[in-house]
Short mmCIF file of C-alpha atoms and ligand atoms in Angstrom, two decimals:
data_model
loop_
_atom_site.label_atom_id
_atom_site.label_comp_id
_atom_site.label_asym_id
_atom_site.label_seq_id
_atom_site.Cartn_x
_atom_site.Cartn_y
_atom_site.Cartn_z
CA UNK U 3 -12.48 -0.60 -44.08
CA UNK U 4 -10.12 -2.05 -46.61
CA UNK U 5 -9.83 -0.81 -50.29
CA UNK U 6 -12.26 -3.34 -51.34
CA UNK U 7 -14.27 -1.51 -48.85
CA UNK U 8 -14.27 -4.58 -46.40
CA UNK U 9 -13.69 -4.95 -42.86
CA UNK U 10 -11.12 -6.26 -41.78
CA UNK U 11 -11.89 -9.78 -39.67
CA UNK U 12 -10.55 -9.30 -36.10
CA UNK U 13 -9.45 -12.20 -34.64
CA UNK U 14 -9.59 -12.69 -31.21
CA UNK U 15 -6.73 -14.74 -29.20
CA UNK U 16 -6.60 -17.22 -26.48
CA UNK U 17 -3.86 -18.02 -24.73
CA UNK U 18 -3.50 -21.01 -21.69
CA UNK U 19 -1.73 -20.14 -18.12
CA UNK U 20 -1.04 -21.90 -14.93
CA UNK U 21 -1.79 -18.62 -13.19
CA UNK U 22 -3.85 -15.60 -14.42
CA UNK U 23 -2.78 -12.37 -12.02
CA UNK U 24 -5.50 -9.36 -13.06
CA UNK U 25 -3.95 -6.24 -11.85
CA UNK U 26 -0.26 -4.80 -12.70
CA UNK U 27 -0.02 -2.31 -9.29
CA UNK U 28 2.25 -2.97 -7.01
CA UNK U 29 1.14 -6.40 -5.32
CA UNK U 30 0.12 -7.93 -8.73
CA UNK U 31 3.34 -7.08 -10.34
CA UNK U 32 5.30 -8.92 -7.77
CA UNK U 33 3.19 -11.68 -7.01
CA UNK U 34 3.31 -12.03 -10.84
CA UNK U 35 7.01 -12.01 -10.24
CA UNK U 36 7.45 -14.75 -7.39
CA UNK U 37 5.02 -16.95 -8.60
CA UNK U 38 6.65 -17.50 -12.42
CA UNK U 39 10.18 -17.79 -10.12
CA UNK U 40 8.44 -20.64 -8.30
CA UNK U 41 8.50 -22.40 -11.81
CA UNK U 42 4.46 -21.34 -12.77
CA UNK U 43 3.55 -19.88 -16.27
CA UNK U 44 1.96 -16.49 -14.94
CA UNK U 45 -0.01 -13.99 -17.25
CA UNK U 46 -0.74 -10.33 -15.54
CA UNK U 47 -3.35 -8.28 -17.00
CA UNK U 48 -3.78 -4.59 -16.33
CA UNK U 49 -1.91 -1.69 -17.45
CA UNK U 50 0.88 -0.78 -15.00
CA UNK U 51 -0.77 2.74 -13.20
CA UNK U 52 2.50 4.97 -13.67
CA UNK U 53 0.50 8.63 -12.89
CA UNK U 54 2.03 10.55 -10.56
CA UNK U 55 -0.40 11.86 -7.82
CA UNK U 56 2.37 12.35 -5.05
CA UNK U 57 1.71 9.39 -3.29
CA UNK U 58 4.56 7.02 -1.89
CA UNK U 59 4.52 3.58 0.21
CA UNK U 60 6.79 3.06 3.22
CA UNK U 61 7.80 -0.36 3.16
CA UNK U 62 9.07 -1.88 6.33
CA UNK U 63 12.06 -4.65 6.88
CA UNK U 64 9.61 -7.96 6.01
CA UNK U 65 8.51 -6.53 2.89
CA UNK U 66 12.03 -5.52 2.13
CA UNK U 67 13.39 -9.13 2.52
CA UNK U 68 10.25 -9.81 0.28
CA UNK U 69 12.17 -7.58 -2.66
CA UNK U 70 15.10 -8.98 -1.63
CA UNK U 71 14.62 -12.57 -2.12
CA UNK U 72 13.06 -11.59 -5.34
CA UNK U 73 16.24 -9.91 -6.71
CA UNK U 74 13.87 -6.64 -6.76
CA UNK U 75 15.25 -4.54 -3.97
CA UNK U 76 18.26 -3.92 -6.07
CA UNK U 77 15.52 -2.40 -8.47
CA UNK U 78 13.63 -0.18 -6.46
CA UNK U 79 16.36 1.02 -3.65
CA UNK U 80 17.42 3.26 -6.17
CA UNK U 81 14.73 5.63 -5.29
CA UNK U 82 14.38 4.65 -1.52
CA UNK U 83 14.69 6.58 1.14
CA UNK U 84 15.56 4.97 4.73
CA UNK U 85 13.03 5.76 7.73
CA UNK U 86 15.52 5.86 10.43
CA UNK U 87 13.10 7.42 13.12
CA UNK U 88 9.39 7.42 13.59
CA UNK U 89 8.27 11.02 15.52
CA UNK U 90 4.49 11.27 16.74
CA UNK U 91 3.43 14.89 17.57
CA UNK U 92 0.27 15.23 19.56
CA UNK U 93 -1.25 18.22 17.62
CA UNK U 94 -4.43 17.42 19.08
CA UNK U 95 -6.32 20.14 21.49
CA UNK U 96 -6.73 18.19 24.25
CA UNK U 97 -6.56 18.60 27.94
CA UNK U 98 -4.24 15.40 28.10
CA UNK U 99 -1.83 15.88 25.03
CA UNK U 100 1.22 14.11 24.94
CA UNK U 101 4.97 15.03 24.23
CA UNK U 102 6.67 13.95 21.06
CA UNK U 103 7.43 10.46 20.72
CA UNK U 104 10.45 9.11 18.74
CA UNK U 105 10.99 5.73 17.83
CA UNK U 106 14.94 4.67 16.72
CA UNK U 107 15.34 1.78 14.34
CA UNK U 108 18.51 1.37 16.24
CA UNK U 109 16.81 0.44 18.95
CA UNK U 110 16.10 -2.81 17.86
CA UNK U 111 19.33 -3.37 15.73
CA UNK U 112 18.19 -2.04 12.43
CA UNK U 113 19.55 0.93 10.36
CA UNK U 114 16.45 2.07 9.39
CA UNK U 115 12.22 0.65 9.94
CA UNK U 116 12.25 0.68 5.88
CA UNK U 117 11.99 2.43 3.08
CA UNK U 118 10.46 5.04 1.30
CA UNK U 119 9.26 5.11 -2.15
CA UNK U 120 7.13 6.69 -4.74
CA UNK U 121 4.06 4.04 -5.96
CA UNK U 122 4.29 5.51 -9.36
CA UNK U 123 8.19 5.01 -9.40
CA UNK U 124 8.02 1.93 -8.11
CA UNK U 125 5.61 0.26 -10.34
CA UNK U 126 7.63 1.54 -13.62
CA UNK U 127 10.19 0.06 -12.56
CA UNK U 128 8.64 -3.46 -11.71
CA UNK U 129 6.36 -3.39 -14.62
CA UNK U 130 10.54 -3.23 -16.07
CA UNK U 131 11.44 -6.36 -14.20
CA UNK U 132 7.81 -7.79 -15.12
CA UNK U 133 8.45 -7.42 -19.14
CA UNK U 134 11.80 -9.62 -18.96
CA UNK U 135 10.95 -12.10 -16.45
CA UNK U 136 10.97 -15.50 -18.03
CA UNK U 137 7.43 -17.71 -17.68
CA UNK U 138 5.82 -14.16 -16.88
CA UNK U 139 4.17 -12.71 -19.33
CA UNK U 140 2.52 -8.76 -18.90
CA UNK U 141 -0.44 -8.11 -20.90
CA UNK U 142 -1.35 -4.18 -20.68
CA UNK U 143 -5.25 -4.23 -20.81
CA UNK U 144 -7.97 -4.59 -18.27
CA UNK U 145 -10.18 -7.83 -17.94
CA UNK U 146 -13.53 -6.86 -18.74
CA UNK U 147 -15.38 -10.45 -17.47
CA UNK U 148 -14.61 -14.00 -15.67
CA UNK U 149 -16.07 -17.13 -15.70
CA UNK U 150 -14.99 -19.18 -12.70
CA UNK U 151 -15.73 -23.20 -13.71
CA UNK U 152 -14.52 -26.08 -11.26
CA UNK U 153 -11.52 -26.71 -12.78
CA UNK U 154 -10.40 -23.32 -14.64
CA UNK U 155 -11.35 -19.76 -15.04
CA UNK U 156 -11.80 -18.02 -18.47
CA UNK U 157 -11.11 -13.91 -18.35
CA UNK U 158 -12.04 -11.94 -21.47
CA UNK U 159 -9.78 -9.01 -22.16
CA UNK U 160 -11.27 -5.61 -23.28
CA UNK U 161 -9.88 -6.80 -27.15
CA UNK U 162 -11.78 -9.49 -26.91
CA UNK U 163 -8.81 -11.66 -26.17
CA UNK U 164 -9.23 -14.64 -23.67
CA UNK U 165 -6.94 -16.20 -20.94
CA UNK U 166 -7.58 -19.74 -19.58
CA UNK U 167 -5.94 -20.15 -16.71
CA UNK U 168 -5.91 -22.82 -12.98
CA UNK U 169 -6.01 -19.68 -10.67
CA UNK U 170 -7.06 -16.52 -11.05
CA UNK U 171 -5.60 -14.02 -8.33
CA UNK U 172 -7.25 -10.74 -8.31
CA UNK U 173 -4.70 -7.94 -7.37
CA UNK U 174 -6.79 -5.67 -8.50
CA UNK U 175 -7.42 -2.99 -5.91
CA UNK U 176 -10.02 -2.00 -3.62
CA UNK U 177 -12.86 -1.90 -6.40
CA UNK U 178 -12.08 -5.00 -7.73
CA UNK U 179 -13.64 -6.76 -10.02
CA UNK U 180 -12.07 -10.63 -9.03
CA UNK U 181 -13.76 -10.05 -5.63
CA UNK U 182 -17.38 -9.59 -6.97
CA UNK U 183 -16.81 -12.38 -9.57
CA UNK U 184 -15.95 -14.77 -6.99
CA UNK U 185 -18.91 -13.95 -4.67
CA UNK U 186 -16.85 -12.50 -1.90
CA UNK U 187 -18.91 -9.77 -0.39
CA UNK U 188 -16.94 -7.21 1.89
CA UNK U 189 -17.87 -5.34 4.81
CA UNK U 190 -17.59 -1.63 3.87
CA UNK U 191 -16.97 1.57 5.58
CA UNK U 192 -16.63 4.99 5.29
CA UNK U 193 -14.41 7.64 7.57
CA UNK U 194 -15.34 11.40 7.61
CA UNK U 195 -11.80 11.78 5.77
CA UNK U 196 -9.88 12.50 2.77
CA UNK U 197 -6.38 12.29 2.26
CA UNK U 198 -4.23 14.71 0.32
CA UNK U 199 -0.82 13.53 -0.81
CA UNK U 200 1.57 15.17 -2.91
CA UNK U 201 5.75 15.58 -2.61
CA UNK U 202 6.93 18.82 -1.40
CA UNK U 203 10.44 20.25 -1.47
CA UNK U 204 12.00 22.06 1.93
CA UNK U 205 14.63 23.97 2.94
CA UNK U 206 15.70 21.96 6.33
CA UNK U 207 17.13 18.05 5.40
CA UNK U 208 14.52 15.84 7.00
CA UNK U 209 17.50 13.73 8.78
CA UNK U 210 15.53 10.43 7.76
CA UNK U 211 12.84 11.40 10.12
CA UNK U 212 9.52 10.34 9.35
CA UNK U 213 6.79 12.63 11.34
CA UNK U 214 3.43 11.81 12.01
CA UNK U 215 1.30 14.93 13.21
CA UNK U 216 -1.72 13.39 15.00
CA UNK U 217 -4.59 16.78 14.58
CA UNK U 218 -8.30 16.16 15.60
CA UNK U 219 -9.18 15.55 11.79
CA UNK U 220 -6.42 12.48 11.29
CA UNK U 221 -2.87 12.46 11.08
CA UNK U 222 -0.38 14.75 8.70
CA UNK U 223 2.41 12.90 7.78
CA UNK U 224 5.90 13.83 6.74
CA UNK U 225 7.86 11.04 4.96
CA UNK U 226 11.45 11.30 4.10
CA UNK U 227 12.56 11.48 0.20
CA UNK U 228 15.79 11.42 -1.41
CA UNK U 229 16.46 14.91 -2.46
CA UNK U 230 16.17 15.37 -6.46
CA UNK U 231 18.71 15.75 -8.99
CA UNK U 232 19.25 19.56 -8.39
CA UNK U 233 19.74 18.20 -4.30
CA UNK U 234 16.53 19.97 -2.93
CA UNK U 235 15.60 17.95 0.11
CA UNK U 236 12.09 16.34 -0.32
CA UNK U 237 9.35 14.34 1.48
CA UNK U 238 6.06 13.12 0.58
CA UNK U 239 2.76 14.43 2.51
CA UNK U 240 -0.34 12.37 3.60
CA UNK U 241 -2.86 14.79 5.42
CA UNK U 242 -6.04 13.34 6.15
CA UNK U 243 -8.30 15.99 7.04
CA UNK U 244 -12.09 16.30 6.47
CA UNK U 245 -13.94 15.64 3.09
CA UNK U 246 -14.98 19.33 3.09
CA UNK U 247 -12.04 21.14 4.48
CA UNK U 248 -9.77 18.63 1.81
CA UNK U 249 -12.33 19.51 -1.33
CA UNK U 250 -11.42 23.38 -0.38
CA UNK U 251 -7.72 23.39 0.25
CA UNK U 252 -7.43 21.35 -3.37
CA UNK U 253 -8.88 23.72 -5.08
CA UNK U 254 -5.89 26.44 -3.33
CA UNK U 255 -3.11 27.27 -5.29
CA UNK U 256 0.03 25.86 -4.40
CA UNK U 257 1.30 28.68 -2.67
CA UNK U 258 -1.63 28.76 -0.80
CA UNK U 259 -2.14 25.05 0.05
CA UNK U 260 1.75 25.27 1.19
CA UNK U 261 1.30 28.11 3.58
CA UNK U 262 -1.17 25.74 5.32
CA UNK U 263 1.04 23.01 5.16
CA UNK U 264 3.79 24.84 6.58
CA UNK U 265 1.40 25.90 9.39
CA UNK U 266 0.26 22.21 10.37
CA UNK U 267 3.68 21.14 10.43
CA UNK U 268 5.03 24.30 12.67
CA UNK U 269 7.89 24.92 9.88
CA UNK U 270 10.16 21.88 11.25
CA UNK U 271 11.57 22.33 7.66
CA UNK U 272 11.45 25.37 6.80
CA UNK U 273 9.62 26.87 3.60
CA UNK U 274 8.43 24.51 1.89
CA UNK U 275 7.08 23.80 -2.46
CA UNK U 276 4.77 21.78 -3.42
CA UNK U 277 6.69 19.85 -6.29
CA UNK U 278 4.23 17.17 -7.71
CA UNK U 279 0.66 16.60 -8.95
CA UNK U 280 -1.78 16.45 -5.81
CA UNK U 281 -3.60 12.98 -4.63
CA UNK U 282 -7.09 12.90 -3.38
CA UNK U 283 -7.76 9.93 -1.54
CA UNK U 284 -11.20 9.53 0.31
CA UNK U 285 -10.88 7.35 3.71
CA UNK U 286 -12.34 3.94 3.83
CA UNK U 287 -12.64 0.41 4.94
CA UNK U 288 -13.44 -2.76 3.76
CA UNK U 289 -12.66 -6.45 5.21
CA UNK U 290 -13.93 -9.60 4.13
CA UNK U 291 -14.26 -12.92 5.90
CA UNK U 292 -12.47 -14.92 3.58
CA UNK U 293 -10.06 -13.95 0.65
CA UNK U 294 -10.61 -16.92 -1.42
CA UNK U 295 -13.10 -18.67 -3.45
CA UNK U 296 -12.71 -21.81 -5.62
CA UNK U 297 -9.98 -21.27 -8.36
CA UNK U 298 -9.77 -17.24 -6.71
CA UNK U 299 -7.48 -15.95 -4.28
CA UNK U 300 -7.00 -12.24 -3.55
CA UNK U 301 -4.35 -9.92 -2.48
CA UNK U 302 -3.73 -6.90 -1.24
CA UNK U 303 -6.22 -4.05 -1.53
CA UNK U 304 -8.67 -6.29 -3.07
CA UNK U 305 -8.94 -8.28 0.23
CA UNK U 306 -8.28 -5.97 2.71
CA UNK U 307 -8.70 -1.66 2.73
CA UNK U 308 -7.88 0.81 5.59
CA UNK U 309 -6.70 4.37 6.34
CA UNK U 310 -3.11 4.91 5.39
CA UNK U 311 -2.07 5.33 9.26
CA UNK U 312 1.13 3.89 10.30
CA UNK U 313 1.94 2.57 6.67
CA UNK U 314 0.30 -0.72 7.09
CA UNK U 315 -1.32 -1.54 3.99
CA UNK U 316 0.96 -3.06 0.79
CA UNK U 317 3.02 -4.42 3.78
CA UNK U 318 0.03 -6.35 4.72
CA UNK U 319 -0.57 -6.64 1.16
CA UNK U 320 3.30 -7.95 0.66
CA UNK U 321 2.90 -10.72 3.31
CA UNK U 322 -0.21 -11.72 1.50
CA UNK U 323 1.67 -12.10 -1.53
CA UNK U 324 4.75 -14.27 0.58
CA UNK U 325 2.31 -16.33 1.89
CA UNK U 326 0.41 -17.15 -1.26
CA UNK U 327 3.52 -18.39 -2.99
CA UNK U 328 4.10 -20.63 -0.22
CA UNK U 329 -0.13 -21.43 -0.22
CA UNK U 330 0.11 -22.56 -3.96
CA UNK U 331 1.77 -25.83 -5.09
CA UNK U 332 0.76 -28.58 -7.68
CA UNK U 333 -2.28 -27.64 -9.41
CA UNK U 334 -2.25 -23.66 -8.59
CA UNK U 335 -6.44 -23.12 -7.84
CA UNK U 336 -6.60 -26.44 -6.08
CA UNK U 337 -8.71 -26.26 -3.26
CA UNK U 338 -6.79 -27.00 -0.86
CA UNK U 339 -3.94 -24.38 -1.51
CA UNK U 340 -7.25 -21.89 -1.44
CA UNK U 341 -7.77 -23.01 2.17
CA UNK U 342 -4.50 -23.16 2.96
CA UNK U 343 -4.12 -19.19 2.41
CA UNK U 344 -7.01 -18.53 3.31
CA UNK U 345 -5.96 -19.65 7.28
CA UNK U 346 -2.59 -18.47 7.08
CA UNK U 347 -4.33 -14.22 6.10
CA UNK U 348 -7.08 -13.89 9.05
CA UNK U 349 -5.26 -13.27 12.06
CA UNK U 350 -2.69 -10.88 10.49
CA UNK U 351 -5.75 -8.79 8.76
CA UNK U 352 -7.91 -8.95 11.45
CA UNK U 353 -5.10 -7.41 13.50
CA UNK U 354 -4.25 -5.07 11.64
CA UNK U 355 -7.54 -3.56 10.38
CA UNK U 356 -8.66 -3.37 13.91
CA UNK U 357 -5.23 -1.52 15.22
CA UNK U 358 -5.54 0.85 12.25
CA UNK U 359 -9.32 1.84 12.79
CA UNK U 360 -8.76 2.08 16.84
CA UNK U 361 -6.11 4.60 16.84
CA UNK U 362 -7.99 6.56 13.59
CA UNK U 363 -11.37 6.60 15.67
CA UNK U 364 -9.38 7.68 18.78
CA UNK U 365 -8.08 10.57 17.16
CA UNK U 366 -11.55 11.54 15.65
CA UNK U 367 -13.76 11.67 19.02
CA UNK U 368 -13.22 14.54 20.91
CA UNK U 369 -14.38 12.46 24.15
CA UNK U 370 -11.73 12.57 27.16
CA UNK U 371 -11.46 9.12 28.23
CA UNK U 372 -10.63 7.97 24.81
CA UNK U 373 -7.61 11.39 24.87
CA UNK U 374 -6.97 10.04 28.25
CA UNK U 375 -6.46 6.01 26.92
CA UNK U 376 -4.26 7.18 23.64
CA UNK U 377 -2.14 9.37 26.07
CA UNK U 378 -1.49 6.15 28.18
CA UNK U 379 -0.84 4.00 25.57
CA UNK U 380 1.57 6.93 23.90
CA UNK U 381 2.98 7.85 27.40
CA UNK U 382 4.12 4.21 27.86
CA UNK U 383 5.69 3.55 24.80
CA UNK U 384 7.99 6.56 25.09
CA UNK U 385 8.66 5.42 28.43
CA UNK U 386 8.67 1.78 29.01
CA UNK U 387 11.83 0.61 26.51
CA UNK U 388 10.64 -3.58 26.35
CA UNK U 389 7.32 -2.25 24.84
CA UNK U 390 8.50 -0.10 22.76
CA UNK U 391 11.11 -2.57 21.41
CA UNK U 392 8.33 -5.04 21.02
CA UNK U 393 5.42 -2.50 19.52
CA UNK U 394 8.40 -1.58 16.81
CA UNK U 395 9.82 -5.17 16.16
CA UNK U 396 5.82 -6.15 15.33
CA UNK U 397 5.98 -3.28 13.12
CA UNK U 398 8.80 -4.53 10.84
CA UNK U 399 8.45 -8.07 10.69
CA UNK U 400 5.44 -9.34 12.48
CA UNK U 401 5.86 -11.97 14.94
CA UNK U 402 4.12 -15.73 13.98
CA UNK U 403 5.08 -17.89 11.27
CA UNK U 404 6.97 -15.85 8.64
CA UNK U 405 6.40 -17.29 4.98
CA UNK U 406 9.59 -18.40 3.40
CA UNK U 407 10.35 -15.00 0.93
CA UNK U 408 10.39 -12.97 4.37
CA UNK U 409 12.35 -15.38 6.52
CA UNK U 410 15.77 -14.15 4.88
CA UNK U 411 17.67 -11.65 7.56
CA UNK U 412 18.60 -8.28 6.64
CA UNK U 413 21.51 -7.48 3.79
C1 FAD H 17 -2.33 8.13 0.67
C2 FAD H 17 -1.88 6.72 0.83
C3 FAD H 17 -0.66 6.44 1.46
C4 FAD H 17 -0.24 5.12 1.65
N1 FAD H 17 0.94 4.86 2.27
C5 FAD H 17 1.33 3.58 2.45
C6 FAD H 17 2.57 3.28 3.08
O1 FAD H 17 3.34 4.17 3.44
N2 FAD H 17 2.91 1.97 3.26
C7 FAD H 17 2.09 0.95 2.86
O2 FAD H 17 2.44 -0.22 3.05
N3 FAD H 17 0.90 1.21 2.26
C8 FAD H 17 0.52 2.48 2.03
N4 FAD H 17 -0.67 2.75 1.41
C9 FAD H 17 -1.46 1.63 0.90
C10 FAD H 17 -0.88 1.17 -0.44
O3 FAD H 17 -0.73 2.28 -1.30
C11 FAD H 17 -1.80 0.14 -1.08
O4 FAD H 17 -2.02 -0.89 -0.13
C12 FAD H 17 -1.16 -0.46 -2.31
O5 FAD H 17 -0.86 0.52 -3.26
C13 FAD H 17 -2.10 -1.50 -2.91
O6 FAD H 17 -1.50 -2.04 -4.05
P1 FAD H 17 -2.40 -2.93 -4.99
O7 FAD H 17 -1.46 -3.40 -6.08
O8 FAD H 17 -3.18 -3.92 -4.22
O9 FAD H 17 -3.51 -1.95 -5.57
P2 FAD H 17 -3.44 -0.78 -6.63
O10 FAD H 17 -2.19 0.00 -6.47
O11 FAD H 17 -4.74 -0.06 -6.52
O12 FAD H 17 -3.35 -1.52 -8.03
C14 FAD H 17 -4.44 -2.22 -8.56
C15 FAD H 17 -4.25 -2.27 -10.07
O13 FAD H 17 -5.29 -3.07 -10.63
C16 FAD H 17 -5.70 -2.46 -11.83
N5 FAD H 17 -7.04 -2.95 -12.20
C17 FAD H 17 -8.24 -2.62 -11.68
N6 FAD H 17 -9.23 -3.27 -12.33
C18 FAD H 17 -8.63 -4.04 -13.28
C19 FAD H 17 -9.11 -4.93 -14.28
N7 FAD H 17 -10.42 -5.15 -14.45
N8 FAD H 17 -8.23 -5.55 -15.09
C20 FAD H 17 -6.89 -5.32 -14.95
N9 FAD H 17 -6.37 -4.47 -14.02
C21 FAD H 17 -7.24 -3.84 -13.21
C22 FAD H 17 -5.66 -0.97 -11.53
O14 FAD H 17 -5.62 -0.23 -12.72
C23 FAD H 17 -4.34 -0.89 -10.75
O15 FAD H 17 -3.23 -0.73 -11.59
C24 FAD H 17 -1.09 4.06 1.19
C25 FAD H 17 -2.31 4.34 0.56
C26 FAD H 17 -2.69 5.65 0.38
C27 FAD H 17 -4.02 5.93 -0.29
#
């Protein structure tokens, strides 16, 4: 109320883009990014999600060349840390377990598979990036309703602000709300897991060695950090374990929780502190059959979800991102720039969804022939070198037609 015992008249704003991005994580930061450096006027909406929760992407060589192109690696290799090897440890109980596996980035002429870095970190510092970029604008509140029309969108903000804009690209994770707006139902899924994530401190360097424990429940992973300021060595934990057994170990102490950590991992590094907040993340899928609509297109975890096994998912997310810039030309929601993406994201997602869920399910079912088939395929890619070259090179930069942002070689 004002002195005259008014209220004060709130005015509510609308401002005009080319390209409305709804989401300010990872994938809608840097699609926000790209897309005003390909000359559109690009609003993204969302507050930048900077809370710590111990959980850190691995970002492999066609995602780099992504950040690179983008003048954003420069940004974000500051708190990288390379992946030089890949180790698999069979900590299953079966009859047929097999012996570690190590994969060398050296093998196929590259210094390291990628990069590790911590989500939180990395978002900070491309929300940073996001602020000064010109024809980019960041607006740090959540849309709270669309209205798709044939040739625009409108989005209201939760101030009761409104965008117009020619596309809307929802970036807006695995709940989102672009996705529902648009019509695009999903196929959804649950796994019998949750993960816990959280950075740990050790006493033993990890030597750039990024271990993946494969136990009856899912894999616990070990990925490499750069040690901190006061040069403790570090890496960041993703255990997937069961929704029950996960709901009781969070609520252990840290010393508690660590002694079990320590135990899964068979002390490769020695004693080891738990030196973040914790990350619960329950274990689902989700796929849809297309990730466009008219005026719509979606990226990352709003078109695609699965476990966080082999690091797969905002590098999938990153190539949808690549391939949407080259997608979207002329009038941005045109229809046929929504097809156009639309065919050049199926066979990659497909893929990868269904690699992801086959090796998760095989380490869930205690049934022989399945411990018998994962052996084989294990067995042969520590011994047969052309496979394993191959099964790593698909890894880094997947083989078909690269979009332009990814097609720049290493630097
Ligand atoms: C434990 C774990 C480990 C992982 N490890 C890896 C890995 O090593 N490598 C890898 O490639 N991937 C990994 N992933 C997957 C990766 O983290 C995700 O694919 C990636 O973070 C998705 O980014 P995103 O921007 O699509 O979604 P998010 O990070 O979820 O961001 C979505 C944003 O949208 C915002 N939002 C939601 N609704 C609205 C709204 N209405 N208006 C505005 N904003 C809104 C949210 O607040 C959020 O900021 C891992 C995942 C997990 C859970």
């Amino acid at each position: 109320m004002t002195s005259l015992g008014l209220r004060p008249i709130c005015r509510s704003m609308t401002q005009k883009a080319d390209i409305l991005i709804a989401g300010a994580g990872a994938a809608g930061l840097i699609s926000g990014i790209a897309l005003a450096k390909s000359g559109y006027n690009v609003i993204v909406a969302g507050p930048p999600d900077t809370r710590r929760n111990g959980r850190t992407v691995a970002l492999f060589e066609a995602s780099l060349r992504l950040l690179r192109a983008l003048d954003l690696w420069p940004v974000v290799e500051p708190i990288s840390s390379p992946l030089a090897k890949i180790r698999f440890v069979d900590a299953t109980d079966s009859l047929f377990r097999t012996p570690n596996i190590d994969l060398d980035a050296r093998e196929i002429g590259l210094p390291a598979f990628g990069y590790n870095i911590e989500n939180a970190g990395m978002v900070e510092r491309l929300a940073e990036v996001a602020r000064k970029t010109p024809g980019l604008t960041l607006i740090e509140d959540f849309v709270s309703r669309y209205s798709l029309r044939e040739d625009h969108i409108d989005a209201e903000l939760r101030n009761g602000d409104t965008i117009t804009a020619k596309l809307l690209v929802g970036a807006d994770g695995k709940n989102s709300m672009v996705r529902k707006a648009a019509g695009l139902v999903p196929k959804e899924w649950r796994y019998p897991q949750t993960a816990i994530t959280a950075i740990l401190t050790h006493e033993k360097p990890h030597g750039d060695v990024s271990t993946e424990f494969h136990t009856r429940q899912g894999p616990c992973t070990l990925v490499p950090m750069r040690d901190d300021e006061q040069g403790r060595h570090r890496s960041s934990l993703v255990w997937l374990m069961s929704p029950v057994v996960a709901d009781r170990r969070n609520e252990m102490d840290d010393d508690r929780l660590i002694a079990d950590v320590e135990r899964q991992v068979g002390y490769v590094y020695g004693h080891m502190k738990i030196a973040s907040p914790r990350g619960m993340f329950p274990i689902s899928g989700l796929k849809l059959q297309k990730l466009s609509a008219p005026r719509v297109a979606l990226v990352a975890d709003a078109g695609h979800y699965f476990p966080p096994i082999g690091a797969q998912g905002l590098n999938l997310g990153l190539r949808d991102v690549a391939h949407l810039v080259d997608c979207v030309k002329g009038d941005p929601g045109a229809l046929e720039n929504m097809r156009a993406y639309d065919d050049s994201r199926r066979g990659d997602i497909a893929l990868r969804t269904l690699g992801v869920d086959m090796l998760n399910r095989s380490l869930l079912t205690d049934f022989t022939g399945l411990d018998i088939l994962r052996g084989v395929g294990l067995m042969a890619l520590a011994t047969l070198g052309p496979l394993r070259r191959k099964v790593m090179r698909e890894g880094v930069v997947p083989s078909g037609d690269l979009p332009r942002l990814m097609q720049a070689l290493g630097g």
